[in-house]
Short mmCIF file of C-alpha atoms in Angstrom, two decimals:
data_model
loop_
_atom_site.label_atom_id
_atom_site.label_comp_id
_atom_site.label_asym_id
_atom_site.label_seq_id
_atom_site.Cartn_x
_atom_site.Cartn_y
_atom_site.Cartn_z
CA UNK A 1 -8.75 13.03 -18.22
CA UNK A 2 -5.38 13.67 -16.48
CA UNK A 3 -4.32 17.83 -16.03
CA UNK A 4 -0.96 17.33 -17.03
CA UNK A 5 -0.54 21.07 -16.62
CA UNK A 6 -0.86 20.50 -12.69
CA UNK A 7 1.14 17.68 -11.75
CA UNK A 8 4.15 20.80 -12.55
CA UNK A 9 2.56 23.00 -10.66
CA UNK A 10 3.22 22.85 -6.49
CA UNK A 11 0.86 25.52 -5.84
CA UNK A 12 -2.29 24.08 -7.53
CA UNK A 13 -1.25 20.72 -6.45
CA UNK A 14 -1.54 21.98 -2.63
CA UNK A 15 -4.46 23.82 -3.33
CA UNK A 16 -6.31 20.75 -5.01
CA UNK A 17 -4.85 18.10 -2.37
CA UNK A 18 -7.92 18.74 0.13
CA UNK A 19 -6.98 15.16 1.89
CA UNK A 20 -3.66 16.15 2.64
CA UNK A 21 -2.09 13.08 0.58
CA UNK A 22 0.72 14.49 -0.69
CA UNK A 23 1.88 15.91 2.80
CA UNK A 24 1.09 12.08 3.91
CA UNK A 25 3.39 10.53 1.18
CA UNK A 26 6.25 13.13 1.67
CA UNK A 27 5.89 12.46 5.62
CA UNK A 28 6.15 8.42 5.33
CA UNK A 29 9.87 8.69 6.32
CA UNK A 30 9.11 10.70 9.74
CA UNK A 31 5.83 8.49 10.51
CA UNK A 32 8.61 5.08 10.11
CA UNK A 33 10.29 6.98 13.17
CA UNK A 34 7.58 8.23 15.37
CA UNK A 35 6.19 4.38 15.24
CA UNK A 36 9.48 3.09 15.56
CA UNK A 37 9.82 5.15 19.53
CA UNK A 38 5.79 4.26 20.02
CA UNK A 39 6.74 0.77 19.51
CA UNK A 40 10.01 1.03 22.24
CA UNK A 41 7.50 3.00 24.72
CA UNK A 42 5.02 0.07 24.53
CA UNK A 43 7.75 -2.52 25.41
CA UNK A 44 8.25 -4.31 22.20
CA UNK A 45 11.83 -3.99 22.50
CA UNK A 46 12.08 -5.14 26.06
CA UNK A 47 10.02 -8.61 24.88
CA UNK A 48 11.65 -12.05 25.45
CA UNK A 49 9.30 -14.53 23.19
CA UNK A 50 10.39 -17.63 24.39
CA UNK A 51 9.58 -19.62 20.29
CA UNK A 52 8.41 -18.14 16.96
CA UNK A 53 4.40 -18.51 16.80
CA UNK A 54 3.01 -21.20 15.21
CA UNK A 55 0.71 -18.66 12.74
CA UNK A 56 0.32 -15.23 12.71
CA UNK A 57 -3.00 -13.94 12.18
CA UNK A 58 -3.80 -10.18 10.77
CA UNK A 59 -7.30 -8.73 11.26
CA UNK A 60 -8.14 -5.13 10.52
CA UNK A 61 -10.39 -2.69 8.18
CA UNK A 62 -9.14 -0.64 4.86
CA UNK A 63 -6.64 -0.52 2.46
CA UNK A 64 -3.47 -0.10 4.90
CA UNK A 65 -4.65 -2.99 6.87
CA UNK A 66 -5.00 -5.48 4.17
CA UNK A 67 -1.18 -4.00 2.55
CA UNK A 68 0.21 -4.53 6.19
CA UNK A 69 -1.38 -8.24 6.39
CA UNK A 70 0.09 -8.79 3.04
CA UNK A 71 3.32 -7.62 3.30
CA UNK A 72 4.27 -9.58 6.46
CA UNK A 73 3.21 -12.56 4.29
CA UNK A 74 5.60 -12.13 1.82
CA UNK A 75 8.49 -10.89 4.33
CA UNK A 76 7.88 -13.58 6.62
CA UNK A 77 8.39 -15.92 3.72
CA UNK A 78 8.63 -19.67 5.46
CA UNK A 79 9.58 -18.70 8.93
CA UNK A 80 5.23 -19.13 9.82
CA UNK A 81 1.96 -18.89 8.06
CA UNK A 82 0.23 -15.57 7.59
CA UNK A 83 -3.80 -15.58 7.71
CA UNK A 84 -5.52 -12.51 6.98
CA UNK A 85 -8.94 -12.68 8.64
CA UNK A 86 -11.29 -11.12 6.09
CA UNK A 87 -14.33 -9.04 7.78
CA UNK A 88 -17.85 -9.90 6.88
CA UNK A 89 -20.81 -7.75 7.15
CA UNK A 90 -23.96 -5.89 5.58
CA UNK A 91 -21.59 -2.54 5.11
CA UNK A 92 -18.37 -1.10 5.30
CA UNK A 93 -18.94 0.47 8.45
CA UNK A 94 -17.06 0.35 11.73
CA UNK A 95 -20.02 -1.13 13.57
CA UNK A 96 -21.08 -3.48 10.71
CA UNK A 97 -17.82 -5.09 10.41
CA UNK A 98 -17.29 -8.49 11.77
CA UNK A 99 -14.41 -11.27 12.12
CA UNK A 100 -14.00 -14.52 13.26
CA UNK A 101 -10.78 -16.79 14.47
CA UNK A 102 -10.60 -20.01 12.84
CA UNK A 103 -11.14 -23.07 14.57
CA UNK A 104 -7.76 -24.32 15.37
CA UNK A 105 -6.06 -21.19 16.46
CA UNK A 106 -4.89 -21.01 19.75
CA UNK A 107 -2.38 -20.46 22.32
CA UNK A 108 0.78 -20.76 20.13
CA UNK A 109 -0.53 -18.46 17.97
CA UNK A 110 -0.31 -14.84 17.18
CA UNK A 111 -3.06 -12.04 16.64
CA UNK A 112 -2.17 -8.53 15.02
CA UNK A 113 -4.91 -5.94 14.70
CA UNK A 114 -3.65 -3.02 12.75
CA UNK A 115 -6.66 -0.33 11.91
CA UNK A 116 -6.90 3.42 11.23
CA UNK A 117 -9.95 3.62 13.23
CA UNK A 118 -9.64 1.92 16.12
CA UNK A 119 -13.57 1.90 16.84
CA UNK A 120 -15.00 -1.59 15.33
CA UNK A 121 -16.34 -3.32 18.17
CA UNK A 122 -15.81 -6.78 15.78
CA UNK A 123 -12.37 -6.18 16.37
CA UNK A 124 -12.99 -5.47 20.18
CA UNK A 125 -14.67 -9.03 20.33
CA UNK A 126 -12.28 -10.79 17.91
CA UNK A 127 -9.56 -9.28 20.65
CA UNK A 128 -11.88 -10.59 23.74
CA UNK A 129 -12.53 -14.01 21.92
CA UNK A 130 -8.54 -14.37 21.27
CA UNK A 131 -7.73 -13.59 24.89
CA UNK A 132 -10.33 -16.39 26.06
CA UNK A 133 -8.41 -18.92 24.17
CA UNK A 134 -4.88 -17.96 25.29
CA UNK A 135 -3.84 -16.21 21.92
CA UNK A 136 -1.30 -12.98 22.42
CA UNK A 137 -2.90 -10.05 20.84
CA UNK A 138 -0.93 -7.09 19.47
CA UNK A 139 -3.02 -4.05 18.42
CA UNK A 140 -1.44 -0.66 16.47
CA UNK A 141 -5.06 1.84 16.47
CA UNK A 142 -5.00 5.68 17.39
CA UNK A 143 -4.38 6.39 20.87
CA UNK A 144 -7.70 6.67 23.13
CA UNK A 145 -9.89 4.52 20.33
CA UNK A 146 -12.03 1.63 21.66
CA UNK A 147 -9.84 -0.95 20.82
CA UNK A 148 -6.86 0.64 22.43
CA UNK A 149 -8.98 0.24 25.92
CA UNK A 150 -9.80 -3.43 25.02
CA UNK A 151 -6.61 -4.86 24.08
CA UNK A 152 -4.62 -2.60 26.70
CA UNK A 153 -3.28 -4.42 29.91
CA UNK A 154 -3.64 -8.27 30.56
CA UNK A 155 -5.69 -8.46 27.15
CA UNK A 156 -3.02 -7.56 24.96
CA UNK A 157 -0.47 -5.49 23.88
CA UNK A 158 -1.37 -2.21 22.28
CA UNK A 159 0.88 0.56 20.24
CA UNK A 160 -0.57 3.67 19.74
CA UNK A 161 -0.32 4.48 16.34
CA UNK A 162 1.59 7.10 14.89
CA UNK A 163 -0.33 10.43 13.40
CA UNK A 164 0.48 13.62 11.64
CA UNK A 165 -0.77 16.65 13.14
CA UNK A 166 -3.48 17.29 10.99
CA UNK A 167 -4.54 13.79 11.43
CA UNK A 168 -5.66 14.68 15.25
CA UNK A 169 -9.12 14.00 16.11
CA UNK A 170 -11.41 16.75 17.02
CA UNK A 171 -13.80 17.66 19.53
CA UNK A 172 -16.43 15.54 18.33
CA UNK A 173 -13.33 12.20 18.77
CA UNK A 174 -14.11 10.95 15.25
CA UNK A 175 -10.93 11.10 13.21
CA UNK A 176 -11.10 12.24 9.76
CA UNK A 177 -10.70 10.73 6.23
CA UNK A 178 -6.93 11.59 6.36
CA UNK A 179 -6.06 9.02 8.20
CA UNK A 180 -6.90 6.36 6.16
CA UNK A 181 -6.59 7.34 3.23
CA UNK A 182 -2.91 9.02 3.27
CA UNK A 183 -0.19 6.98 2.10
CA UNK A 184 2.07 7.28 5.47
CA UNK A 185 -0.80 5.74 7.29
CA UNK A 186 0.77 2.14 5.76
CA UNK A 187 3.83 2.78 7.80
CA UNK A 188 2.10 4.04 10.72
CA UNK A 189 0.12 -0.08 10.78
CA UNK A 190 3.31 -1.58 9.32
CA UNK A 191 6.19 -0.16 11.23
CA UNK A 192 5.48 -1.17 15.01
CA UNK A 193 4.62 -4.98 13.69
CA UNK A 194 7.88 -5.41 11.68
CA UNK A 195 9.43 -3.89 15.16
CA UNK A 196 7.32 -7.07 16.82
CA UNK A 197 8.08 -9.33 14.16
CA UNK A 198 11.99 -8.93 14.21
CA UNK A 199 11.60 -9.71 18.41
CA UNK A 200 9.95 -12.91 17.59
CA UNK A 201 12.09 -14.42 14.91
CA UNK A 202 9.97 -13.84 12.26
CA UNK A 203 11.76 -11.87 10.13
CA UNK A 204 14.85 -9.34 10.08
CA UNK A 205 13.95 -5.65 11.11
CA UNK A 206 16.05 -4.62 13.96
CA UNK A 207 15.77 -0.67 14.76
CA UNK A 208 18.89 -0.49 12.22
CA UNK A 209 17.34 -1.33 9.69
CA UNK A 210 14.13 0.64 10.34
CA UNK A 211 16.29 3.91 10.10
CA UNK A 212 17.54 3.03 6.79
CA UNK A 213 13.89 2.72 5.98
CA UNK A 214 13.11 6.11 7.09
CA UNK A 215 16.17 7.56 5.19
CA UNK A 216 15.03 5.72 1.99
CA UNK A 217 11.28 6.89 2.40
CA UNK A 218 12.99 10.93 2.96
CA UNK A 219 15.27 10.05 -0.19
CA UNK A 220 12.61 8.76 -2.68
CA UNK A 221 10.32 11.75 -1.32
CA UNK A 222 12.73 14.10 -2.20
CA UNK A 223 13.14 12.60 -5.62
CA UNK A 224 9.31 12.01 -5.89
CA UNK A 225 8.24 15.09 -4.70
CA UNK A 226 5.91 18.29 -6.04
CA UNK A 227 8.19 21.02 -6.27
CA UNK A 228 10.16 18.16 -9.06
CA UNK A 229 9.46 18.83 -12.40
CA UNK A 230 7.20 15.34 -14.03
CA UNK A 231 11.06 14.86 -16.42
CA UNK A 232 12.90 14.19 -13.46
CA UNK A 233 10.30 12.75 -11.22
CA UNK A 234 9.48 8.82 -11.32
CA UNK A 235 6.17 9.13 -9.65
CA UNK A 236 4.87 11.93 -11.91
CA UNK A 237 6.20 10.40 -15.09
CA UNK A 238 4.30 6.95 -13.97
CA UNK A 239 1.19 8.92 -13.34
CA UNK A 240 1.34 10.75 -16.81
CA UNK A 241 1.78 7.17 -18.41
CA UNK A 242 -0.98 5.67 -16.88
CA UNK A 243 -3.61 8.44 -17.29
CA UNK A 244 -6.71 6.93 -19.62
CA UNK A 245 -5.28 3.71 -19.35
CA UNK A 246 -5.74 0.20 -17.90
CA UNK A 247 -2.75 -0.92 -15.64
CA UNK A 248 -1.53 -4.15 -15.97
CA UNK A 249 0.69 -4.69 -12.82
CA UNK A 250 2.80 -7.34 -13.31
CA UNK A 251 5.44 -8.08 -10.26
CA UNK A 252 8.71 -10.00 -9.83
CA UNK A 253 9.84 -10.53 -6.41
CA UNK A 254 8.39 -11.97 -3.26
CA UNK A 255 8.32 -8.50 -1.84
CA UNK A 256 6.83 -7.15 -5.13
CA UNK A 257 4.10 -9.02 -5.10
CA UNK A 258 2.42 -6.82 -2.34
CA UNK A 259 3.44 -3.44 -3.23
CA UNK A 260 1.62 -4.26 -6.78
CA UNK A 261 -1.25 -5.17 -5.01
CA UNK A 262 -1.54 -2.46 -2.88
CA UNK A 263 -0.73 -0.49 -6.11
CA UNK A 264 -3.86 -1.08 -7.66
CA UNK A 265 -6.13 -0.83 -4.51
CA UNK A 266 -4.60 2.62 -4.57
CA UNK A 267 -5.52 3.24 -8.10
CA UNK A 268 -9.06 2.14 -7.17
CA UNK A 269 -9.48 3.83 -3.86
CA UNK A 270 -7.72 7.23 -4.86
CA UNK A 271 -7.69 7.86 -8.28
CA UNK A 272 -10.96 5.75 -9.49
CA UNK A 273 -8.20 4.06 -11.94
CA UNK A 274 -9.35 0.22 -12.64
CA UNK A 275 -6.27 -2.19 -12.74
CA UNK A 276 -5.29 -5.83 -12.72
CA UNK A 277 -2.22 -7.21 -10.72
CA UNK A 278 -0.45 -9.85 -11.13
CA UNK A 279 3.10 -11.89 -10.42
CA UNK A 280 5.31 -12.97 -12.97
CA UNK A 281 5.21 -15.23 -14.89
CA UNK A 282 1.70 -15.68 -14.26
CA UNK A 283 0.74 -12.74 -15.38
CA UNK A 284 1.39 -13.08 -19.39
CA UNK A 285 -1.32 -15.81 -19.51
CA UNK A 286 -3.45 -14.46 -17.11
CA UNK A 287 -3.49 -10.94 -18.79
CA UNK A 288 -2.40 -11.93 -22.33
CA UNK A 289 -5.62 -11.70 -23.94
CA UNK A 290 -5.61 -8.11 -23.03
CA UNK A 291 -3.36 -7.18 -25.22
CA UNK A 292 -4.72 -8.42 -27.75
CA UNK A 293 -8.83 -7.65 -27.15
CA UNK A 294 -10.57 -4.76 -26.74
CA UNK A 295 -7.84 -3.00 -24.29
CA UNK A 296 -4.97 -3.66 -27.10
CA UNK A 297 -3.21 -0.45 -28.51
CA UNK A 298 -4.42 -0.88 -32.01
CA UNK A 299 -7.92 -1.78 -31.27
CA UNK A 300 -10.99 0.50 -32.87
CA UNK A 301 -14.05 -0.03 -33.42
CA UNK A 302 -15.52 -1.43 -37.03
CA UNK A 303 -16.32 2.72 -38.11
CA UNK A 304 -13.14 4.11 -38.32
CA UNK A 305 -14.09 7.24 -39.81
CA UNK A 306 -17.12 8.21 -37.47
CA UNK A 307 -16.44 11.60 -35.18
CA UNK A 308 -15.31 10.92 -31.66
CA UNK A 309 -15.38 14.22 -30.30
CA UNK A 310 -18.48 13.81 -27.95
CA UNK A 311 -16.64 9.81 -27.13
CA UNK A 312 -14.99 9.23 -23.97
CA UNK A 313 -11.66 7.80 -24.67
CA UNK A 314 -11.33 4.12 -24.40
CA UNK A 315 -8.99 2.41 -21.80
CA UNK A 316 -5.76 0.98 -23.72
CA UNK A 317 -3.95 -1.48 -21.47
CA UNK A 318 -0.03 0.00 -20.44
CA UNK A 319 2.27 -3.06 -18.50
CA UNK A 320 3.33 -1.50 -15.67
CA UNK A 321 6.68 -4.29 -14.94
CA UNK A 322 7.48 -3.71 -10.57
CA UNK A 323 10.43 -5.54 -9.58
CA UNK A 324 12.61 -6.01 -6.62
CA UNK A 325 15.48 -7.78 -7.76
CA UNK A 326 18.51 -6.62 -9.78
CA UNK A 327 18.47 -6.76 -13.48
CA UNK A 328 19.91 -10.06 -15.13
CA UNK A 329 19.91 -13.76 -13.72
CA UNK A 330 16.73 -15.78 -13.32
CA UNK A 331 13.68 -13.52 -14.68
CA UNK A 332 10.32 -13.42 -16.83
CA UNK A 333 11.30 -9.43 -17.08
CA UNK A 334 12.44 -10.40 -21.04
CA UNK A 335 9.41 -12.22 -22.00
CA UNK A 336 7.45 -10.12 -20.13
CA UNK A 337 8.68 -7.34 -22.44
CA UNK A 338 8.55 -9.36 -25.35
CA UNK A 339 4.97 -9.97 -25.11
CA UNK A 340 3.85 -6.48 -24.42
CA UNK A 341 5.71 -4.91 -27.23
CA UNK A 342 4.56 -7.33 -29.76
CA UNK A 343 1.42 -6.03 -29.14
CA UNK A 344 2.38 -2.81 -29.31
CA UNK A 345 1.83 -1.70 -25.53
CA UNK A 346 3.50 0.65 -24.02
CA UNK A 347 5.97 -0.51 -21.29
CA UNK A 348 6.45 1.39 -17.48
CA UNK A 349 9.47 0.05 -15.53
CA UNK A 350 9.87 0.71 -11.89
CA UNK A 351 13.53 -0.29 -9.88
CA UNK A 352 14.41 0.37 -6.77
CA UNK A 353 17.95 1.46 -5.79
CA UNK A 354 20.42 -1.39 -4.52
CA UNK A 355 20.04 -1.39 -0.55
CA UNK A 356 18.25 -4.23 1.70
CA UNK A 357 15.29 -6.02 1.16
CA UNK A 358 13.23 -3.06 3.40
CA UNK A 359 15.15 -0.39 2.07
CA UNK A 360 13.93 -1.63 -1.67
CA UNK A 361 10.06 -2.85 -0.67
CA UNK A 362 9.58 0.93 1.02
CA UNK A 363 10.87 2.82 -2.43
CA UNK A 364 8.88 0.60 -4.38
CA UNK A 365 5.98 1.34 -1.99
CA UNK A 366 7.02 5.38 -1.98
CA UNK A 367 6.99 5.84 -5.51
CA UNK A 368 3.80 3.90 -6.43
CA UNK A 369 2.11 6.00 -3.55
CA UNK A 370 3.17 9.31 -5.34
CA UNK A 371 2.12 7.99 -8.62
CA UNK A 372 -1.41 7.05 -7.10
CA UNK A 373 -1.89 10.51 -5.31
CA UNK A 374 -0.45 12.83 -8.18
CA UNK A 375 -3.38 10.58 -9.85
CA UNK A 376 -5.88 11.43 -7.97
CA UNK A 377 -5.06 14.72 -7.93
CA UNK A 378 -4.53 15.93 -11.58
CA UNK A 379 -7.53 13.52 -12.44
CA UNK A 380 -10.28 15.05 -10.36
CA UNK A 381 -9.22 18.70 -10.57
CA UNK A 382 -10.89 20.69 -13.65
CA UNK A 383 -7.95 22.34 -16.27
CA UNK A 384 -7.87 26.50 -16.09
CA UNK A 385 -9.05 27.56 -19.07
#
């Protein structure tokens, strides 16, 4: 059950936020520009690629890994294909974790290891193996991690990724939960690769634009942020809608796609909230059947008169429609609409402001990040009496 009582009120949110996830949301903007110099200092600017790489490849551990391997997907579009390298392995673990280059990569190819830890030796080895066979290797880990040893000098370049003070290691050199899961640790992965990206011809992210990121990520905090009342706040008015319900992501947009994705990893990771995402207009017969089974608004069971006070409440699906193109022209938004309401479901709709295609995927990603930790937060915490 979501606290609804706490998402307006700043105090008890700090007090419950134990992780330090809203301080990593609202900080998003400053971690763009701290990774934005850490990527100058390591030379990315200076680099004079002499041809766009034939693939990129992504390899890396955690949530903010797999969003950074699939948002370069979608931004890189046609310019080269993007392979995420999916770990195998007995556990979760640093140590456990494994990966493996595919046969035909090689020399004209391009290997990005963005990780929160920094201490999976499979990534050490992937790095190693990659070097053997003539591909460059980029890395973005925490500064003095394992990997930062084996993919610095003639192995590779590394970027030291950016971290909030509280996200320091300690004495013991094992870095805490913080890092991966706050919300600004995305940008601290994504933000030096885009930098890399934009040298190579990949895509467009020139330091420019990479400001007005920053700016956009301070603005939608602002808007987004605790001290906001849930009325005037899109991220606490998404997480009130979606409380004891089953998200039904459904994107429009190539950079869209991702951010809904990521969305409901989120959900899952933070907040223990199950949901489904998927692309329009895919997603109406891929989901339809939800809205009218179990999961539709006006389903009950066959006793309609039996007491449900000891019951948990059951999930009801809610639409949640992400899109990063303007209203009007060429879209499944209407019938999108038109099949959720005629089965009476409840409709969330999430914008971004008019800017560039950054500027719109990092709002998107902002406000979907709030929603996820206010989530978590008002979920887990237990109601004064």
């Amino acid at each position: 059950m979501l606290d609804e009582n706490l998402l307006d009120a700043p105090d008890d949110l700090a007090l419950a936020d134990r992780r330090g996830l809203l301080r990593g949301a609202a900080e998003a903007g400053a971690r763009v520009r701290t990774a934005t110099r850490h990527a100058a200092d390591a030379g990315i600017a200076d680099l004079h690629p002499e041809g766009r790489p034939r693939a990129v490849l992504v390899a890396g551990s955690g949530t903010a890994a797999t969003g950074v391997a699939d948002l370069i997907g979608a931004l890189a579009g046609a310019s080269a294909p993007v392979v995420r390298l999916p770990p195998t392995g007995v556990a979760p673990a640093a140590g456990a974790l494994r990966w493996a280059l595919p046969g035909w990569a090689g020399s004209v190819d391009l290997l990005l290891l963005p990780t929160t830890d920094g201490s999976e030796p499979g990534l050490a080895l992937l790095a190693e193996q990659a070097y053997r066979r003539g591909i460059t290797v980029v890395a973005v880990a925490p500064q003095g991690s394992p990997l930062a040893e084996a993919v610095g000098g003639s192995h590779g370049l590394f970027v030291p990724m950016a971290v909030a003070p509280n996200e320091i290691p300690d004495e013991s050199g094992e870095y805490g939960e913080n890092v991966a899961a706050a919300p600004g640790a995305l940008w601290a992965l994504f933000t030096p690769l885009l930098a890399l990206l934009d040298r190579v011809g990949l895509l467009d992210a020139p330091p420019e634009a990479l400001e007005k990121v920053a700016d956009r990520l301070d603005h939608t905090a602002e808007r987004c942020g605790p001290a906001v009342a849930t009325y005037g706040n899109p991220a606490k008015t998404l997480a009130a809608e979606l409380a004891d319900s089953l998200p039904l992501i459904w994107t429009e947009g190539a950079a869209a796609g991702p951010v809904g994705r990521r969305f409901a990893a989120v959900l899952a990771e933070l907040a223990g909230l199950p949901a489904l995402a998927a692309e329009l207009p895919e997603a109406l017969p891929a989901h339809g059947v939800l809205l009218a089974g179990d999961y539709a608004a006006g389903a009950d069971p066959d006793d309609f008169f039996r007491d449900r006070v000891d019951e948990p409440q059951a999930l009801r699906a809610r639409v949640v429609l992400l899109r990063d193109r303007p209203a009007g022209g060429l879209s499944a938004a209407p019938a999108a609409r038109e099949l959720a309401l005629g089965h009476e479901t409840a409709v969330s709709e999430l914008e971004p402001e008019e800017g560039g295609d950054l500027e719109t995927l990092a709002e998107l990603l902002a406000v979907t990040d709030f929603a996820a930790v206010y989530l978590a937060l008002a979920a887990r915490s237990t109601p004064a009496p």
